[in-house]
mmCIF file of C-alpha atoms in Angstrom:
data_model
loop_
_atom_site.group_PDB
_atom_site.id
_atom_site.type_symbol
_atom_site.label_atom_id
_atom_site.label_comp_id
_atom_site.label_asym_id
_atom_site.label_seq_id
_atom_site.Cartn_x
_atom_site.Cartn_y
_atom_site.Cartn_z
ATOM 1 C CA MET A 1 -0.051 -0.002 -0.069
ATOM 2 C CA PRO A 2 1.196 3.598 -0.647
ATOM 3 C CA ASP A 3 2.610 5.630 2.173
ATOM 4 C CA LYS A 4 0.731 8.599 3.487
ATOM 5 C CA PHE A 5 2.584 11.068 1.044
ATOM 6 C CA GLU A 6 1.810 8.931 -2.130
ATOM 7 C CA ARG A 7 -1.887 8.845 -1.239
ATOM 8 C CA PHE A 8 -2.216 12.614 -1.824
ATOM 9 C CA SER A 9 -1.099 12.164 -5.330
ATOM 10 C CA ILE A 10 -3.387 13.751 -7.971
ATOM 11 C CA GLU A 11 -2.365 10.920 -10.120
ATOM 12 C CA ASN A 12 -4.659 8.291 -8.369
ATOM 13 C CA ARG A 13 -6.875 6.745 -10.948
ATOM 14 C CA VAL A 14 -10.521 6.217 -10.000
ATOM 15 C CA VAL A 15 -12.686 3.162 -11.037
ATOM 16 C CA VAL A 16 -16.443 2.225 -10.871
ATOM 17 C CA THR A 17 -16.912 -1.368 -9.255
ATOM 18 C CA GLY A 18 -20.479 -1.293 -7.931
ATOM 19 C CA LEU A 19 -23.834 -0.101 -9.041
ATOM 20 C CA GLY A 20 -26.974 0.155 -6.923
ATOM 21 C CA VAL A 21 -30.299 1.489 -8.122
ATOM 22 C CA VAL A 22 -33.838 1.909 -6.936
ATOM 23 C CA THR A 23 -36.259 2.932 -9.740
ATOM 24 C CA SER A 24 -39.781 2.567 -10.969
ATOM 25 C CA LEU A 25 -38.255 0.734 -13.816
ATOM 26 C CA GLY A 26 -36.354 -1.800 -11.552
ATOM 27 C CA ILE A 27 -34.728 -2.361 -8.167
ATOM 28 C CA GLY A 28 -31.086 -3.561 -8.825
ATOM 29 C CA ILE A 29 -28.858 -2.966 -11.818
ATOM 30 C CA ARG A 30 -29.660 -6.165 -13.685
ATOM 31 C CA GLN A 31 -33.452 -5.527 -13.611
ATOM 32 C CA LEU A 32 -33.089 -1.839 -14.543
ATOM 33 C CA TRP A 33 -30.652 -2.522 -17.287
ATOM 34 C CA ASP A 34 -32.789 -5.201 -19.138
ATOM 35 C CA ASN A 35 -35.755 -2.864 -19.035
ATOM 36 C CA ILE A 36 -33.715 0.238 -20.265
ATOM 37 C CA ILE A 37 -32.342 -1.769 -23.224
ATOM 38 C CA ALA A 38 -35.800 -3.159 -23.901
ATOM 39 C CA GLY A 39 -37.172 0.265 -24.119
ATOM 40 C CA LYS A 40 -39.742 -0.105 -21.509
ATOM 41 C CA SER A 41 -41.260 2.749 -19.502
ATOM 42 C CA GLY A 42 -41.627 2.932 -15.574
ATOM 43 C CA ILE A 43 -44.126 5.881 -15.735
ATOM 44 C CA GLY A 44 -47.721 5.277 -14.622
ATOM 45 C CA VAL A 45 -50.741 7.010 -13.046
ATOM 46 C CA VAL A 46 -49.966 8.037 -9.417
ATOM 47 C CA GLN A 47 -50.970 5.493 -6.716
ATOM 48 C CA THR A 48 -49.922 6.830 -3.521
ATOM 49 C CA PHE A 49 -52.164 10.004 -3.248
ATOM 50 C CA ASP A 50 -55.212 11.361 -4.908
ATOM 51 C CA VAL A 51 -54.142 13.199 -8.149
ATOM 52 C CA SER A 52 -57.803 13.929 -9.222
ATOM 53 C CA ASN A 53 -57.323 17.758 -8.683
ATOM 54 C CA PHE A 54 -53.968 17.865 -10.312
ATOM 55 C CA PRO A 55 -53.359 18.762 -13.886
ATOM 56 C CA CYS A 56 -50.402 16.129 -14.030
ATOM 57 C CA LYS A 57 -51.598 12.722 -12.589
ATOM 58 C CA ILE A 58 -48.506 10.536 -13.450
ATOM 59 C CA ALA A 59 -45.189 9.726 -12.114
ATOM 60 C CA GLY A 60 -42.344 7.104 -11.663
ATOM 61 C CA GLU A 61 -43.307 5.435 -8.384
ATOM 62 C CA VAL A 62 -41.300 2.724 -6.966
ATOM 63 C CA LEU A 63 -44.326 0.499 -5.880
ATOM 64 C CA ASN A 64 -42.732 -2.708 -5.092
ATOM 65 C CA PHE A 65 -40.205 -1.388 -2.785
ATOM 66 C CA LYS A 66 -39.802 -2.496 0.869
ATOM 67 C CA ALA A 67 -37.607 -0.597 3.080
ATOM 68 C CA SER A 68 -37.618 -3.445 5.447
ATOM 69 C CA ASP A 69 -35.537 -5.504 3.093
ATOM 70 C CA TYR A 70 -32.536 -3.039 3.759
ATOM 71 C CA MET A 71 -33.266 -1.418 7.040
ATOM 72 C CA ASP A 72 -34.030 -1.814 10.753
ATOM 73 C CA ALA A 73 -37.812 -1.185 11.518
ATOM 74 C CA LYS A 74 -36.910 1.482 14.016
ATOM 75 C CA MET A 75 -34.739 3.322 11.758
ATOM 76 C CA ILE A 76 -37.437 3.243 8.985
ATOM 77 C CA LYS A 77 -39.858 4.919 11.176
ATOM 78 C CA ARG A 78 -37.345 7.691 12.095
ATOM 79 C CA SER A 79 -36.335 8.575 8.465
ATOM 80 C CA ASP A 80 -37.876 9.913 5.375
ATOM 81 C CA GLN A 81 -38.438 7.662 2.205
ATOM 82 C CA PHE A 82 -35.576 9.293 0.449
ATOM 83 C CA VAL A 83 -33.101 7.958 3.096
ATOM 84 C CA HIS A 84 -34.725 4.436 2.668
ATOM 85 C CA TYR A 85 -33.885 4.711 -1.187
ATOM 86 C CA ALA A 86 -30.285 6.032 -0.280
ATOM 87 C CA VAL A 87 -29.581 2.995 2.049
ATOM 88 C CA ALA A 88 -31.175 0.360 -0.235
ATOM 89 C CA GLY A 89 -28.945 1.871 -3.266
ATOM 90 C CA ALA A 90 -25.911 1.865 -1.320
ATOM 91 C CA LYS A 91 -26.223 -1.758 0.020
ATOM 92 C CA LEU A 92 -27.188 -2.965 -3.696
ATOM 93 C CA ALA A 93 -24.097 -1.194 -4.886
ATOM 94 C CA LEU A 94 -21.753 -2.621 -2.364
ATOM 95 C CA GLU A 95 -23.237 -6.092 -2.900
ATOM 96 C CA ASP A 96 -22.687 -5.565 -6.737
ATOM 97 C CA ALA A 97 -19.039 -4.645 -6.022
ATOM 98 C CA GLY A 98 -18.588 -7.606 -3.824
ATOM 99 C CA ILE A 99 -17.417 -5.495 -0.902
ATOM 100 C CA LYS A 100 -18.022 -6.442 2.818
ATOM 101 C CA ILE A 101 -17.369 -3.637 5.120
ATOM 102 C CA GLY A 102 -15.893 -5.842 7.739
ATOM 103 C CA GLU A 103 -13.112 -6.809 5.094
ATOM 104 C CA VAL A 104 -11.994 -3.178 4.341
ATOM 105 C CA ASP A 105 -10.953 -0.298 6.369
ATOM 106 C CA ALA A 106 -14.101 1.430 7.477
ATOM 107 C CA GLU A 107 -12.307 4.602 8.193
ATOM 108 C CA ARG A 108 -11.059 4.754 4.475
ATOM 109 C CA CYS A 109 -14.583 4.359 3.040
ATOM 110 C CA GLY A 110 -16.890 7.352 2.643
ATOM 111 C CA ILE A 111 -20.163 8.387 1.494
ATOM 112 C CA ILE A 112 -21.373 11.348 -0.429
ATOM 113 C CA ILE A 113 -25.140 11.131 -1.489
ATOM 114 C CA GLY A 114 -27.077 14.205 -2.942
ATOM 115 C CA SER A 115 -30.614 15.123 -2.749
ATOM 116 C CA GLY A 116 -32.313 18.098 -4.392
ATOM 117 C CA ILE A 117 -35.363 18.262 -2.015
ATOM 118 C CA GLY A 118 -34.768 15.900 0.841
ATOM 119 C CA GLY A 119 -37.534 14.790 3.111
ATOM 120 C CA MET A 120 -40.481 16.511 1.300
ATOM 121 C CA GLU A 121 -42.882 13.953 2.427
ATOM 122 C CA THR A 122 -41.801 14.563 6.102
ATOM 123 C CA ILE A 123 -42.479 18.282 5.592
ATOM 124 C CA ASN A 124 -45.862 17.473 3.905
ATOM 125 C CA GLU A 125 -46.901 15.292 6.757
ATOM 126 C CA GLN A 126 -45.804 17.268 9.769
ATOM 127 C CA SER A 127 -46.843 20.540 8.392
ATOM 128 C CA TYR A 128 -50.299 19.030 8.282
ATOM 129 C CA ILE A 129 -50.047 17.717 11.955
ATOM 130 C CA PHE A 130 -48.911 21.061 13.131
ATOM 131 C CA ARG A 131 -51.759 23.001 11.441
ATOM 132 C CA GLU A 132 -54.425 20.389 12.566
ATOM 133 C CA LYS A 133 -53.314 19.367 16.014
ATOM 134 C CA GLY A 134 -50.762 21.901 17.227
ATOM 135 C CA ALA A 135 -47.034 21.946 18.001
ATOM 136 C CA ARG A 136 -46.861 19.406 20.701
ATOM 137 C CA TYR A 137 -48.022 16.579 18.187
ATOM 138 C CA VAL A 138 -45.048 17.369 15.929
ATOM 139 C CA SER A 139 -42.620 14.530 15.576
ATOM 140 C CA PRO A 140 -39.194 14.931 17.373
ATOM 141 C CA PHE A 141 -37.612 13.237 14.391
ATOM 142 C CA MET A 142 -39.180 15.708 11.891
ATOM 143 C CA VAL A 143 -35.931 17.696 11.578
ATOM 144 C CA PRO A 144 -33.449 14.813 11.334
ATOM 145 C CA SER A 145 -35.914 13.130 8.956
ATOM 146 C CA LEU A 146 -36.171 15.940 6.482
ATOM 147 C CA ILE A 147 -32.558 17.183 6.193
ATOM 148 C CA CYS A 148 -30.681 16.175 3.106
ATOM 149 C CA ASN A 149 -27.391 14.915 4.792
ATOM 150 C CA MET A 150 -29.407 12.148 6.554
ATOM 151 C CA ALA A 151 -29.142 10.174 3.369
ATOM 152 C CA PRO A 152 -25.426 9.511 3.672
ATOM 153 C CA GLY A 153 -25.470 9.990 7.367
ATOM 154 C CA ILE A 154 -28.018 7.083 7.993
ATOM 155 C CA THR A 155 -26.530 5.065 5.276
ATOM 156 C CA ALA A 156 -22.991 5.193 7.219
ATOM 157 C CA ILE A 157 -24.737 4.140 10.404
ATOM 158 C CA GLU A 158 -26.549 1.275 8.619
ATOM 159 C CA ILE A 159 -23.384 -0.205 6.836
ATOM 160 C CA GLY A 160 -20.764 1.008 9.405
ATOM 161 C CA VAL A 161 -18.428 3.353 7.548
ATOM 162 C CA ARG A 162 -16.519 6.307 9.058
ATOM 163 C CA GLY A 163 -14.841 8.022 6.063
ATOM 164 C CA PRO A 164 -15.703 11.438 4.544
ATOM 165 C CA ASN A 165 -19.568 11.727 4.796
ATOM 166 C CA PHE A 166 -21.686 14.563 3.492
ATOM 167 C CA SER A 167 -24.515 15.613 1.035
ATOM 168 C CA THR A 168 -24.467 17.819 -1.989
ATOM 169 C CA VAL A 169 -27.626 19.882 -2.705
ATOM 170 C CA SER A 170 -27.793 21.411 -5.972
ATOM 171 C CA ALA A 171 -31.274 20.613 -7.333
ATOM 172 C CA CYS A 172 -31.137 18.080 -10.243
ATOM 173 C CA THR A 173 -27.377 18.229 -10.487
ATOM 174 C CA SER A 174 -26.935 16.771 -6.797
ATOM 175 C CA GLY A 175 -26.218 13.290 -7.879
ATOM 176 C CA THR A 176 -23.567 14.393 -10.311
ATOM 177 C CA HIS A 177 -21.966 16.713 -7.990
ATOM 178 C CA SER A 178 -21.813 13.985 -5.323
ATOM 179 C CA ILE A 179 -20.034 11.618 -7.679
ATOM 180 C CA GLY A 180 -17.654 14.309 -8.689
ATOM 181 C CA GLU A 181 -16.767 15.369 -5.220
ATOM 182 C CA ALA A 182 -16.128 11.660 -4.287
ATOM 183 C CA TYR A 183 -13.931 11.431 -7.151
ATOM 184 C CA HIS A 184 -11.832 14.203 -5.748
ATOM 185 C CA MET A 185 -11.695 12.644 -2.371
ATOM 186 C CA LEU A 186 -10.291 9.515 -3.965
ATOM 187 C CA LYS A 187 -7.958 11.351 -6.209
ATOM 188 C CA LEU A 188 -6.600 13.300 -3.174
ATOM 189 C CA GLY A 189 -6.067 10.057 -1.254
ATOM 190 C CA LYS A 190 -8.603 10.990 1.424
ATOM 191 C CA ALA A 191 -10.328 7.562 0.900
ATOM 192 C CA ASP A 192 -9.955 4.197 -0.772
ATOM 193 C CA ILE A 193 -13.721 3.730 -1.327
ATOM 194 C CA MET A 194 -16.546 6.095 -1.883
ATOM 195 C CA LEU A 195 -20.156 5.481 -2.271
ATOM 196 C CA ALA A 196 -21.831 8.369 -4.281
ATOM 197 C CA GLY A 197 -24.842 9.364 -6.020
ATOM 198 C CA GLY A 198 -28.402 10.589 -5.154
ATOM 199 C CA ALA A 199 -31.638 9.725 -3.494
ATOM 200 C CA GLU A 200 -35.067 11.485 -3.807
ATOM 201 C CA ALA A 201 -38.699 10.840 -2.793
ATOM 202 C CA ALA A 202 -40.556 13.893 -4.025
ATOM 203 C CA VAL A 203 -43.642 12.285 -5.431
ATOM 204 C CA ASN A 204 -46.214 13.607 -2.947
ATOM 205 C CA SER A 205 -49.014 16.074 -3.162
ATOM 206 C CA LEU A 206 -46.853 19.043 -2.000
ATOM 207 C CA SER A 207 -44.309 18.628 -4.600
ATOM 208 C CA PHE A 208 -46.810 18.087 -7.317
ATOM 209 C CA ALA A 209 -48.606 21.171 -6.274
ATOM 210 C CA GLY A 210 -45.408 23.221 -6.564
ATOM 211 C CA PHE A 211 -44.198 21.838 -9.943
ATOM 212 C CA CYS A 212 -47.754 21.999 -11.403
ATOM 213 C CA ALA A 213 -47.890 25.679 -10.312
ATOM 214 C CA MET A 214 -44.711 26.147 -12.370
ATOM 215 C CA ARG A 215 -46.297 24.431 -15.403
ATOM 216 C CA ALA A 216 -43.190 22.252 -15.644
ATOM 217 C CA MET A 217 -44.772 18.813 -15.645
ATOM 218 C CA SER A 218 -46.348 16.897 -18.547
ATOM 219 C CA THR A 219 -50.159 17.156 -18.617
ATOM 220 C CA SER A 220 -51.009 15.886 -22.000
ATOM 221 C CA TYR A 221 -50.400 12.235 -21.601
ATOM 222 C CA ASN A 222 -52.343 11.394 -18.454
ATOM 223 C CA ASP A 223 -54.230 8.743 -20.412
ATOM 224 C CA CYS A 224 -51.067 7.200 -21.808
ATOM 225 C CA PRO A 225 -48.301 7.792 -19.078
ATOM 226 C CA TRP A 226 -45.728 5.609 -20.784
ATOM 227 C CA GLU A 227 -45.665 8.186 -23.607
ATOM 228 C CA ALA A 228 -45.418 11.366 -21.481
ATOM 229 C CA SER A 229 -41.709 11.475 -21.158
ATOM 230 C CA ARG A 230 -40.461 12.296 -24.651
ATOM 231 C CA PRO A 231 -37.036 14.159 -24.523
ATOM 232 C CA PHE A 232 -36.175 16.082 -27.655
ATOM 233 C CA ASP A 233 -39.438 15.340 -29.274
ATOM 234 C CA ALA A 234 -41.368 18.380 -30.837
ATOM 235 C CA THR A 235 -44.559 17.387 -28.909
ATOM 236 C CA ARG A 236 -42.907 17.322 -25.387
ATOM 237 C CA ASP A 237 -44.785 19.324 -22.870
ATOM 238 C CA GLY A 238 -42.957 18.767 -19.597
ATOM 239 C CA PHE A 239 -41.064 16.354 -17.381
ATOM 240 C CA VAL A 240 -42.412 13.498 -15.311
ATOM 241 C CA MET A 241 -41.247 13.350 -11.733
ATOM 242 C CA ALA A 242 -40.010 9.958 -10.303
ATOM 243 C CA ASN A 243 -38.684 8.502 -7.180
ATOM 244 C CA GLY A 244 -35.641 6.454 -6.337
ATOM 245 C CA SER A 245 -31.948 6.481 -5.964
ATOM 246 C CA GLY A 246 -28.665 5.748 -8.014
ATOM 247 C CA ILE A 247 -25.615 4.949 -5.965
ATOM 248 C CA ILE A 248 -22.199 3.821 -7.404
ATOM 249 C CA VAL A 249 -19.111 2.347 -5.671
ATOM 250 C CA LEU A 250 -15.882 4.296 -6.605
ATOM 251 C CA GLU A 251 -12.452 3.048 -5.679
ATOM 252 C CA THR A 252 -8.883 4.046 -6.245
ATOM 253 C CA LEU A 253 -7.410 1.767 -8.992
ATOM 254 C CA GLU A 254 -4.951 0.446 -6.596
ATOM 255 C CA HIS A 255 -7.477 -0.560 -4.026
ATOM 256 C CA ALA A 256 -9.722 -2.171 -6.512
ATOM 257 C CA LEU A 257 -6.878 -4.314 -8.117
ATOM 258 C CA HIS A 258 -5.580 -5.339 -4.764
ATOM 259 C CA ARG A 259 -8.871 -6.885 -3.844
ATOM 260 C CA GLY A 260 -9.535 -8.315 -7.301
ATOM 261 C CA ALA A 261 -12.516 -6.190 -8.073
ATOM 262 C CA ARG A 262 -14.620 -6.360 -11.118
ATOM 263 C CA ILE A 263 -14.298 -2.970 -12.805
ATOM 264 C CA TYR A 264 -16.961 -1.429 -14.894
ATOM 265 C CA CYS A 265 -15.023 1.403 -16.153
ATOM 266 C CA GLU A 266 -12.738 4.465 -15.131
ATOM 267 C CA LEU A 267 -14.161 7.789 -13.851
ATOM 268 C CA ALA A 268 -11.747 9.999 -15.650
ATOM 269 C CA GLY A 269 -13.235 13.472 -15.307
ATOM 270 C CA TYR A 270 -15.513 15.818 -13.627
ATOM 271 C CA SER A 271 -16.566 19.348 -14.219
ATOM 272 C CA ALA A 272 -18.972 21.865 -12.824
ATOM 273 C CA SER A 273 -20.321 25.351 -13.589
ATOM 274 C CA CYS A 274 -22.853 27.812 -13.045
ATOM 275 C CA ASP A 275 -24.956 29.850 -15.633
ATOM 276 C CA ALA A 276 -25.473 32.831 -13.333
ATOM 277 C CA TYR A 277 -28.433 33.650 -15.399
ATOM 278 C CA HIS A 278 -31.950 32.589 -14.006
ATOM 279 C CA ILE A 279 -33.509 30.651 -10.999
ATOM 280 C CA THR A 280 -35.221 28.013 -13.142
ATOM 281 C CA SER A 281 -34.553 28.493 -16.888
ATOM 282 C CA PRO A 282 -31.322 27.367 -18.512
ATOM 283 C CA ASP A 283 -29.132 30.171 -20.045
ATOM 284 C CA PRO A 284 -30.116 30.147 -23.938
ATOM 285 C CA GLU A 285 -26.381 30.763 -24.753
ATOM 286 C CA VAL A 286 -25.696 27.619 -22.499
ATOM 287 C CA LYS A 287 -22.111 28.617 -22.059
ATOM 288 C CA GLY A 288 -21.854 27.134 -18.636
ATOM 289 C CA LEU A 289 -22.947 23.561 -19.861
ATOM 290 C CA ALA A 290 -20.672 23.820 -22.881
ATOM 291 C CA LYS A 291 -17.908 24.932 -20.586
ATOM 292 C CA CYS A 292 -18.557 21.632 -18.501
ATOM 293 C CA PHE A 293 -17.999 19.544 -21.772
ATOM 294 C CA THR A 294 -14.823 21.272 -22.824
ATOM 295 C CA ASP A 295 -13.440 21.195 -19.445
ATOM 296 C CA LEU A 296 -13.924 17.419 -19.381
ATOM 297 C CA LEU A 297 -11.990 17.222 -22.673
ATOM 298 C CA ARG A 298 -9.132 19.307 -21.368
ATOM 299 C CA GLU A 299 -8.929 17.579 -18.042
ATOM 300 C CA THR A 300 -8.830 14.072 -19.641
ATOM 301 C CA GLY A 301 -6.730 15.196 -22.791
ATOM 302 C CA LEU A 302 -9.153 13.697 -25.103
ATOM 303 C CA SER A 303 -10.690 15.249 -28.299
ATOM 304 C CA ALA A 304 -14.234 15.753 -29.185
ATOM 305 C CA ALA A 305 -13.958 12.860 -31.554
ATOM 306 C CA ASP A 306 -12.967 10.659 -28.772
ATOM 307 C CA VAL A 307 -16.298 10.728 -27.060
ATOM 308 C CA ASP A 308 -18.873 7.963 -28.103
ATOM 309 C CA TYR A 309 -22.005 8.406 -26.157
ATOM 310 C CA ILE A 310 -23.804 11.137 -23.723
ATOM 311 C CA ASN A 311 -26.446 10.408 -21.295
ATOM 312 C CA ALA A 312 -28.136 13.724 -21.616
ATOM 313 C CA HIS A 313 -29.990 15.540 -18.987
ATOM 314 C CA GLY A 314 -32.978 15.397 -21.368
ATOM 315 C CA THR A 315 -35.856 16.294 -19.137
ATOM 316 C CA SER A 316 -38.712 16.593 -21.935
ATOM 317 C CA THR A 317 -39.136 20.293 -21.243
ATOM 318 C CA GLU A 318 -39.094 22.821 -24.164
ATOM 319 C CA TYR A 319 -36.078 24.850 -22.993
ATOM 320 C CA ASN A 320 -33.909 22.356 -21.528
ATOM 321 C CA ASP A 321 -33.820 19.976 -24.471
ATOM 322 C CA LYS A 322 -33.004 22.634 -27.008
ATOM 323 C CA CYS A 323 -30.376 24.402 -24.867
ATOM 324 C CA GLU A 324 -28.805 21.042 -24.084
ATOM 325 C CA THR A 325 -28.563 20.333 -27.777
ATOM 326 C CA LYS A 326 -27.009 23.763 -28.513
ATOM 327 C CA ALA A 327 -24.421 23.218 -25.722
ATOM 328 C CA MET A 328 -23.307 20.001 -27.436
ATOM 329 C CA ARG A 329 -23.047 21.572 -30.880
ATOM 330 C CA ASP A 330 -21.089 24.413 -29.237
ATOM 331 C CA ALA A 331 -18.855 22.076 -27.367
ATOM 332 C CA PHE A 332 -18.183 19.231 -29.865
ATOM 333 C CA GLY A 333 -18.521 21.188 -33.153
ATOM 334 C CA ASP A 334 -18.764 18.905 -36.203
ATOM 335 C CA TYR A 335 -18.423 15.836 -34.024
ATOM 336 C CA ALA A 336 -21.820 16.456 -32.391
ATOM 337 C CA LYS A 337 -23.689 14.968 -35.095
ATOM 338 C CA ASP A 338 -21.638 11.626 -34.797
ATOM 339 C CA LEU A 339 -22.440 11.356 -30.931
ATOM 340 C CA LEU A 340 -24.856 8.762 -29.648
ATOM 341 C CA ILE A 341 -26.995 10.640 -27.265
ATOM 342 C CA SER A 342 -30.045 9.432 -25.215
ATOM 343 C CA SER A 343 -32.170 10.641 -22.425
ATOM 344 C CA THR A 344 -33.092 7.667 -20.238
ATOM 345 C CA LYS A 345 -35.562 9.936 -18.422
ATOM 346 C CA SER A 346 -37.853 8.870 -21.315
ATOM 347 C CA MET A 347 -38.088 5.456 -19.445
ATOM 348 C CA THR A 348 -37.175 6.171 -15.850
ATOM 349 C CA GLY A 349 -38.783 9.826 -15.302
ATOM 350 C CA HIS A 350 -36.915 12.514 -13.726
ATOM 351 C CA LEU A 351 -35.481 11.634 -10.225
ATOM 352 C CA LEU A 352 -34.367 15.144 -9.577
ATOM 353 C CA GLY A 353 -31.523 15.063 -7.325
ATOM 354 C CA ALA A 354 -31.025 11.273 -7.856
ATOM 355 C CA ALA A 355 -30.952 11.599 -11.565
ATOM 356 C CA GLY A 356 -27.059 11.898 -11.840
ATOM 357 C CA GLY A 357 -26.468 8.808 -9.691
ATOM 358 C CA LEU A 358 -28.741 6.800 -11.850
ATOM 359 C CA GLU A 359 -27.350 7.945 -15.143
ATOM 360 C CA ALA A 360 -23.898 7.495 -13.981
ATOM 361 C CA ALA A 361 -24.738 3.829 -13.475
ATOM 362 C CA ILE A 362 -26.329 3.677 -16.791
ATOM 363 C CA CYS A 363 -23.180 5.206 -18.367
ATOM 364 C CA ALA A 364 -21.072 2.499 -16.660
ATOM 365 C CA LYS A 365 -23.329 -0.341 -18.071
ATOM 366 C CA ALA A 366 -23.250 1.269 -21.610
ATOM 367 C CA ILE A 367 -19.507 1.007 -21.607
ATOM 368 C CA GLU A 368 -19.502 -2.525 -20.056
ATOM 369 C CA THR A 369 -22.085 -3.959 -22.544
ATOM 370 C CA GLY A 370 -21.391 -1.955 -25.646
ATOM 371 C CA LYS A 371 -25.095 -0.805 -25.846
ATOM 372 C CA ALA A 372 -26.332 2.604 -26.191
ATOM 373 C CA PRO A 373 -29.731 3.044 -24.462
ATOM 374 C CA PRO A 374 -32.532 4.481 -26.447
ATOM 375 C CA THR A 375 -34.589 7.761 -26.012
ATOM 376 C CA ILE A 376 -38.140 6.355 -26.318
ATOM 377 C CA ASN A 377 -41.216 8.359 -27.454
ATOM 378 C CA TYR A 378 -39.126 10.143 -30.004
ATOM 379 C CA LYS A 379 -41.547 10.453 -32.835
ATOM 380 C CA ASN A 380 -41.628 13.975 -34.114
ATOM 381 C CA PRO A 381 -38.182 15.681 -34.720
ATOM 382 C CA ASP A 382 -37.882 19.153 -33.371
ATOM 383 C CA PRO A 383 -35.735 21.367 -35.841
ATOM 384 C CA ASP A 384 -33.960 22.838 -32.656
ATOM 385 C CA CYS A 385 -33.070 19.226 -31.556
ATOM 386 C CA ASP A 386 -31.223 17.949 -34.584
ATOM 387 C CA LEU A 387 -28.688 15.335 -33.157
ATOM 388 C CA ASN A 388 -28.763 11.465 -32.898
ATOM 389 C CA TYR A 389 -30.846 10.729 -29.637
ATOM 390 C CA VAL A 390 -30.693 7.003 -30.349
ATOM 391 C CA PRO A 391 -34.395 7.003 -31.077
ATOM 392 C CA ASN A 392 -36.655 4.409 -29.650
ATOM 393 C CA THR A 393 -34.413 1.493 -29.952
ATOM 394 C CA ALA A 394 -31.063 0.606 -28.354
ATOM 395 C CA VAL A 395 -28.034 0.125 -30.656
ATOM 396 C CA ASN A 396 -24.875 -1.798 -30.361
ATOM 397 C CA ALA A 397 -21.768 0.367 -30.301
ATOM 398 C CA ASP A 398 -18.198 0.258 -29.177
ATOM 399 C CA ILE A 399 -18.422 2.830 -26.403
ATOM 400 C CA ASN A 400 -15.008 3.873 -25.127
ATOM 401 C CA VAL A 401 -15.946 7.145 -23.818
ATOM 402 C CA ALA A 402 -19.214 8.173 -22.124
ATOM 403 C CA ILE A 403 -20.317 11.464 -20.524
ATOM 404 C CA SER A 404 -23.334 12.026 -18.195
ATOM 405 C CA ASP A 405 -24.527 15.663 -17.716
ATOM 406 C CA ASN A 406 -27.101 17.307 -15.505
ATOM 407 C CA LEU A 407 -28.604 20.779 -15.111
ATOM 408 C CA GLY A 408 -30.364 22.194 -11.873
ATOM 409 C CA PHE A 409 -32.513 25.074 -10.802
ATOM 410 C CA GLY A 410 -30.047 27.865 -9.745
ATOM 411 C CA GLY A 411 -28.130 27.480 -13.007
ATOM 412 C CA GLN A 412 -26.216 24.512 -11.786
ATOM 413 C CA ASN A 413 -24.350 22.335 -14.319
ATOM 414 C CA GLY A 414 -22.359 19.300 -13.719
ATOM 415 C CA ALA A 415 -20.695 16.521 -16.070
ATOM 416 C CA LEU A 416 -18.798 13.243 -15.576
ATOM 417 C CA LEU A 417 -16.687 11.425 -18.094
ATOM 418 C CA PHE A 418 -16.233 7.634 -17.925
ATOM 419 C CA LYS A 419 -13.963 5.636 -20.116
ATOM 420 C CA LYS A 420 -13.506 1.936 -20.796
ATOM 421 C CA PHE A 421 -10.965 0.547 -18.295
ATOM 422 C CA SER A 422 -7.448 -0.242 -19.244
ATOM 423 C CA LYS A 423 -4.402 -0.930 -17.074
ATOM 424 C CA ASP A 424 -2.241 1.283 -19.366
#
């Protein structure tokens, strides 16, 4: 093992060794990936609360999830659903990586799990109790249930690790930022293993009321919810909210090789920027997101022609999709038309702060399997969205370099670059 000075070398390489996902389209990476490649949708009419008075009536709910499969009953009662998804995703990722915490140094294993909203259901429930019954009936666990850092905090308690532990909160970029910051921890030698990604459980009446008031969610496809999320399609009319988590295991290459780990791919770059433009709308000039792409190429020493696949933010909203397309054109120039681009939100819905974690896991599988996921529901080309979005059917491709990017309210941008692993 390296000594304490060598551990702080910026030359540390970082690899992906485990994937854990909780989604409406599948729990566990195998089930999710099979459904993604088959082009299936996890979107349906909301089952967990009454949507009769809402203009949007659909979402990606994880209806077959049992927190008791992953957590102690007492802790379940004391924490919000987004925490349950985080713990489950982390345990599934560790299992996929073949890591048993008792066999690794718990003080060299950390967790960074982002959430854009945190315990919204707790806020919703406890606010009602406060209004109807009074202050004395509010739960003493309200505050620790709703704060975002309980996702990594309780996950650490559940699995027993004591390395770096915090949450990134940057709206829909939270998951990507968490993975990027975990990448930095490993590059700087602060840990040997990091679990990173995002968790969100925002599908509830209060969140729906807020997003419907913004006119941000799809309302035209309530009778056929599987067609509602249609990124880059000319008839898109808003995003579809979803619950779940996406957690990946990152390790220093040295640590992974030492324990004989299966390696999905290498995480080779991370970039972040801010539009400094508007609280909810992307900058029409998209300089911030384009900067993320060009910074990734500069950091990794790759050219635009080296990138094979992008898992786009692709929310199915009017402005995001055309702005994101422009950013790709600006950053990749003539090579943009050769990129394979897909928005898997067309199938999973939008997991908000967990989107980046889920889509990073999908990038890892795309590299491992040589398959580019489709963008389903792409039927009516938009002249402002004129790139190859892998329409409707997955394609086989030699994917050596993949990028996952996300945008968030507040002008947040983040992107990760993964490449096929080679010891050289």
